[in-house]
Coordinates of C-alpha atoms in Angstrom, one line a residue:
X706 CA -23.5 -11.1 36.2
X707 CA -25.9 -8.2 35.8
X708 CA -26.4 -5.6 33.0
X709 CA -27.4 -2.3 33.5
X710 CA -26.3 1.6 35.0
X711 CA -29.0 1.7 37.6
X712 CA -31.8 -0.6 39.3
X713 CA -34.6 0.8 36.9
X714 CA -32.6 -0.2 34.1
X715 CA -32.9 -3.7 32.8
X716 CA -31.3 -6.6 34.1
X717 CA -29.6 -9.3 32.4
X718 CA -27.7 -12.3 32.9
X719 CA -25.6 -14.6 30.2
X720 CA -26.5 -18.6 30.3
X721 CA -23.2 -20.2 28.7
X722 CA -24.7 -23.4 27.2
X723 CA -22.3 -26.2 25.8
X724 CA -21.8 -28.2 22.1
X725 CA -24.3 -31.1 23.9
X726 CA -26.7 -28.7 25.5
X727 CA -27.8 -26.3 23.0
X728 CA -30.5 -23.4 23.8
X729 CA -33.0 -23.0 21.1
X730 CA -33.9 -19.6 20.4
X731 CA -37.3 -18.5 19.6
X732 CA -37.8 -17.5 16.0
X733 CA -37.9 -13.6 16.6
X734 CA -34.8 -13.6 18.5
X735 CA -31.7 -12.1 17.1
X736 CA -28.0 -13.5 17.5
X737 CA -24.8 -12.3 17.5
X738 CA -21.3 -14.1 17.7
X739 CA -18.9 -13.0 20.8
X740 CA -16.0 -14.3 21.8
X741 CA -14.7 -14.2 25.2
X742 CA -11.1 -13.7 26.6
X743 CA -10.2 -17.3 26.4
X744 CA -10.8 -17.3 22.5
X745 CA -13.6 -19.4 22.8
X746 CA -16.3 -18.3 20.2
X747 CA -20.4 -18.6 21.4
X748 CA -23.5 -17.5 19.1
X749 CA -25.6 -15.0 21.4
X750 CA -29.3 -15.0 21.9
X751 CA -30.9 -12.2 23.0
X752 CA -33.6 -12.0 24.4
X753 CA -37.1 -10.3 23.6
X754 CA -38.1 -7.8 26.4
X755 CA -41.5 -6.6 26.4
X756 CA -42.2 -3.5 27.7
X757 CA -44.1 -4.6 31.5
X758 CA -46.2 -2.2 33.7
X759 CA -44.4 -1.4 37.3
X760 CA -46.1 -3.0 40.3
X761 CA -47.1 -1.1 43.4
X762 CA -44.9 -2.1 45.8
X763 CA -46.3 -4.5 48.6
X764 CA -45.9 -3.5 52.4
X765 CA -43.8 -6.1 54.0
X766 CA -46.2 -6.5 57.0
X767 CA -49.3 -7.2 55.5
X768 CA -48.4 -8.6 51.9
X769 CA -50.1 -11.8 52.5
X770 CA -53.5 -10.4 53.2
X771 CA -53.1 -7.7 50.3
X772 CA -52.1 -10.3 48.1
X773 CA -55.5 -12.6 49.2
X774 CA -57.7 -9.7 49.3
X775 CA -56.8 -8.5 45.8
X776 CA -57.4 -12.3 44.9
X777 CA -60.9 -12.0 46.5
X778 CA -61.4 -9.0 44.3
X779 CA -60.4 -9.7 40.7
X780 CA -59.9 -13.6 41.0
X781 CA -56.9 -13.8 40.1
X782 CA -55.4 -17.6 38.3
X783 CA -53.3 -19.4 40.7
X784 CA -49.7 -20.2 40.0
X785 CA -51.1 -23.5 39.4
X786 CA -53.9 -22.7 36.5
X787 CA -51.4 -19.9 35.1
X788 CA -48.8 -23.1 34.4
X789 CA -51.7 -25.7 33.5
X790 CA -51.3 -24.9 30.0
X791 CA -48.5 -26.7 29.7
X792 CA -49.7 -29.7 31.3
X793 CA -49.9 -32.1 28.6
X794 CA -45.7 -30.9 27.2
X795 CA -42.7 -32.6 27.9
X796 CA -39.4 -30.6 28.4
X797 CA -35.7 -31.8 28.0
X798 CA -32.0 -31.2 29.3
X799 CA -28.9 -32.4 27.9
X800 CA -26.1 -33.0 30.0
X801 CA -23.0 -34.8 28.6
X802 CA -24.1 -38.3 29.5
X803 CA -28.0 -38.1 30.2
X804 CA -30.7 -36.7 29.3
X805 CA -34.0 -35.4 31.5
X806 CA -37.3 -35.5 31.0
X807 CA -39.7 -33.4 32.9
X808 CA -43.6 -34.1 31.8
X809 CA -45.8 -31.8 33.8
X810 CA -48.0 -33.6 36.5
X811 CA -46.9 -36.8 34.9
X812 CA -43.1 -37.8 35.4
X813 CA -39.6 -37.3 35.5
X814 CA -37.4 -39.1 34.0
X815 CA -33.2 -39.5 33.8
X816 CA -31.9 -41.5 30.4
X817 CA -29.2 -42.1 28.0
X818 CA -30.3 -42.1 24.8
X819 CA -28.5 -44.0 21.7
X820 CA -29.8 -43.4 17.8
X821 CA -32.8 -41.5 19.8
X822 CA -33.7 -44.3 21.7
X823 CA -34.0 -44.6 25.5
X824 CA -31.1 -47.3 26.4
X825 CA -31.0 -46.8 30.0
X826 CA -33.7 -45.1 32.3
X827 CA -34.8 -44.0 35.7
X828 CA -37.7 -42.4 36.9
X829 CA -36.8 -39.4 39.4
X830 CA -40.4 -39.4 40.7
X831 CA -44.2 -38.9 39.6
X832 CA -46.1 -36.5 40.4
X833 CA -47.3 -37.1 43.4
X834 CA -50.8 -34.8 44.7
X835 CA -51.1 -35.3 48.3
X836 CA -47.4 -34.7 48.9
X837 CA -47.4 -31.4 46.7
X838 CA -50.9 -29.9 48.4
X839 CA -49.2 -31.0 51.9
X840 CA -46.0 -28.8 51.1
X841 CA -48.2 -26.2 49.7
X842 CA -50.0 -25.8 52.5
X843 CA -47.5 -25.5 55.0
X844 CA -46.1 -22.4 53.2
X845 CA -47.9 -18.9 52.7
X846 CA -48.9 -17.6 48.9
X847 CA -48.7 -20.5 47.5
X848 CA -45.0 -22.3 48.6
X849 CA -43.6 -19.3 46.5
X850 CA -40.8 -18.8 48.9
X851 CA -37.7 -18.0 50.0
X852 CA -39.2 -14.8 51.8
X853 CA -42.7 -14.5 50.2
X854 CA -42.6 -10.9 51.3
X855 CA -39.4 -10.5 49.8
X856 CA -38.7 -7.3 47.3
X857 CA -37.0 -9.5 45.0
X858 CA -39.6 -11.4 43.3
X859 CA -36.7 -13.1 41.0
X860 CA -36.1 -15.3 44.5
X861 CA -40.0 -16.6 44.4
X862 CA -40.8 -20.2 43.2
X863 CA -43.8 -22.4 43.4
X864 CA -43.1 -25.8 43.7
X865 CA -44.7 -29.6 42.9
X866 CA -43.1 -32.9 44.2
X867 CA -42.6 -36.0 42.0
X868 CA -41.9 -39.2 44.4
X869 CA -41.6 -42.8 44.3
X870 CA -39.3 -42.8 41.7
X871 CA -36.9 -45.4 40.5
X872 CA -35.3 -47.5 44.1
X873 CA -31.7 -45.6 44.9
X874 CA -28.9 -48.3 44.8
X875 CA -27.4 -46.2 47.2
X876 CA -29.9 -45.8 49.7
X877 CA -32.8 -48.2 48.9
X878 CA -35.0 -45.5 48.9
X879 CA -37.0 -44.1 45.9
X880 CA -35.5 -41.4 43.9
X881 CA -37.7 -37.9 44.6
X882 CA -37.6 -34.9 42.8
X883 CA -38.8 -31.3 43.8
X884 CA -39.7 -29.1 40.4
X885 CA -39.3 -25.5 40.9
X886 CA -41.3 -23.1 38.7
X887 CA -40.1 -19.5 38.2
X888 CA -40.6 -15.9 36.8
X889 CA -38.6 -15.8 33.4
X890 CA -39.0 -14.6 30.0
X891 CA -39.0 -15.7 26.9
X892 CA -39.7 -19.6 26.6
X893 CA -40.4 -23.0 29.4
X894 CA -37.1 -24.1 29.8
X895 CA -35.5 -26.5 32.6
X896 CA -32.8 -23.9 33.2
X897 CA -30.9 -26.0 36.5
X898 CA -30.7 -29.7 37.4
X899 CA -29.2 -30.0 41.1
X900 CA -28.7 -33.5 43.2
X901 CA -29.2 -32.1 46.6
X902 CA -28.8 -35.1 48.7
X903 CA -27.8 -38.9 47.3
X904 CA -30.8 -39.6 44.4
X905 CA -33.1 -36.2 45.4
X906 CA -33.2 -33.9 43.0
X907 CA -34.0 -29.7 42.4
X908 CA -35.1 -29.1 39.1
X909 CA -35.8 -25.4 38.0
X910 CA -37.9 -24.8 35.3
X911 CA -38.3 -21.2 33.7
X912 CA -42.0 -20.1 33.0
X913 CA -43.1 -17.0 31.6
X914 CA -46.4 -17.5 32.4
X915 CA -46.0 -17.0 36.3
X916 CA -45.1 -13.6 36.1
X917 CA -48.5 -12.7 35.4
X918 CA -49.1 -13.4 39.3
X919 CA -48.4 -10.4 41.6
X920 CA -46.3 -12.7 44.2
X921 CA -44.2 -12.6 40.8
X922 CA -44.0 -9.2 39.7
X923 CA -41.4 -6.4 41.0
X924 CA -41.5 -2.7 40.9
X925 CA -38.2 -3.3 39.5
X926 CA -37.3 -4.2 36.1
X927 CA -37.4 -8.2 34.9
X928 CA -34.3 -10.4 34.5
X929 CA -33.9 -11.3 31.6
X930 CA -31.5 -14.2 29.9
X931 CA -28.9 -14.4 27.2
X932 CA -28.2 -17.2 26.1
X933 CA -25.0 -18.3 24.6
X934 CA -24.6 -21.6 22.5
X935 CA -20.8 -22.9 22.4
X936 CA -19.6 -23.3 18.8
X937 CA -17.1 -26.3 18.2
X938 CA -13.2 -24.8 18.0
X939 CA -13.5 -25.6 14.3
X940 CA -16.4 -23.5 13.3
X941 CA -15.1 -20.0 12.5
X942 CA -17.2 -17.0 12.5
X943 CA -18.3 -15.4 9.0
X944 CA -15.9 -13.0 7.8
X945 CA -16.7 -12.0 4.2
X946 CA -16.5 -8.1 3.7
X947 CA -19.2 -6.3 5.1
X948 CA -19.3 -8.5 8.2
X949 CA -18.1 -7.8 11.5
X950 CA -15.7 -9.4 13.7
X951 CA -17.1 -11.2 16.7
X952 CA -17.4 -9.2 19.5
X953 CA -15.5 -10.0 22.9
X954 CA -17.8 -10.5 26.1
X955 CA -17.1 -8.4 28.8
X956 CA -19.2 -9.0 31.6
X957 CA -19.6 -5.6 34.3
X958 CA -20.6 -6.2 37.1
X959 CA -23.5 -4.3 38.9
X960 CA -24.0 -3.8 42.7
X961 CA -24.7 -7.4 44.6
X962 CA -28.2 -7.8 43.5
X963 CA -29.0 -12.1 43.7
X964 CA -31.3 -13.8 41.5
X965 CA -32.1 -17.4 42.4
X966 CA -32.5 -20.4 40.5

């Protein structure tokens, strides 16, 4: 779902999050409570855009060699040194069940947790070097794919494999786990968790800090999230006087415009 009258406006998408799998909001972001046509009532982040300056565009014939000769130029960081400062964090998911644990260049982990406590576990991979240089190599600007020449920068991730994870029951094979790092304001978030094949795993994690890179940047504006935490059916909305009602979300579509995660 997109936001906006034109292409140079900004873009925004809603994240629904569940009761289990609250987003926590930064402390400068504002909220409001919506409700959408089912009744159901959600407290609304939004986010905090920064005003960014446009990109020249980058021919698609040559982007590659603009891209390293600008590089040779300024020295620009490499996606990998613009995400190193989060290398000694540990992010979390919730989903119903389990709980994920990505630790960068260190682990991933799957677990249920009781009273805070890890009663059941399995490693989805560690990092593993070799295997993440070796895929790295193989594509151009730095494995940010889909089309690294692509336009739309949204579609551009840079990736690091985790292998030799917990054995598969189901396939005697170590669980593996490919991390996925992309342009997104405001916060590091693991914003996906897909099982792509039996016990190999896509994890996507948000990180603003990429979008300093120019493989990450777009003449056109940034998307940006709102995130929407799910209140339980018995919490109601404040109503005293001088408050307003919750307003209903109505989502508008814009033209077909994809963003990947």
């Amino acid at each position: 779902v997109t936001f906006g009258r034109s292409v140079r406006e900004p873009k925004y998408k809603i994240e629904f999050h569940s009761a289990n799998s609250h987003f926590v909001p930064e402390n400068e972001q504002e909220s409001v409570v919506m409700t959408n046509k089912e009744g159901e009532t959600y407290t609304c982040f939004l986010p905090v855009v920064e005003e960014i300056k446009p990109v020249k565009p980058i021919a698609k014939s040559n982007s590659t060699s603009i891209i390293l000769e600008t590089d040779r130029r300024i020295k620009l960081k490499t996606p990998d040194e613009l995400i190193e400062v989060i290398k000694e964090n540990c992010f979390y998911r919730h989903e119903g069940w389990w709980s994920y644990e990505f630790c960068h260049e260190k682990h991933v982990r799957q677990l249920h947790l009781e009273d805070d406590k890890a009663v059941q576990e399995f490693f989805m991979g560690v990092f593993d070097t070799k295997a993440t240089d070796e895929l790295n190599q193989n594509k151009s600007d730095a494995a940010m794919v889909k089309d690294p020449r692509s336009k739309d920068a949204s579609q551009r991730y840079h990736s690091h494999l985790y292998t030799n994870g917990t054995l598969c029951d189901l396939t005697n094979q170590p669980r593996e786990t490919e991390i996925r790092f992309v342009c997104s304001e405001p916060s590091v978030v693991i914003s996906s968790i897909k099982e792509i094949s039996t016990c190999k795993y896509v994890i996507t994690v948000q990180c603003p800090m990429l979008c300093k890179h120019p493989m990450f940047q777009q003449e056109r504006p940034m998307w940006h999230s709102i995130h929407c935490n799910k209140l339980p059916n018995d919490a109601e909305p404040a109503s005293e006087e001088g408050h307003s009602k919750p307003t209903e979300i109505r989502a508008i579509a814009d033209k077909p415009d994809h963003y990947a995660t």
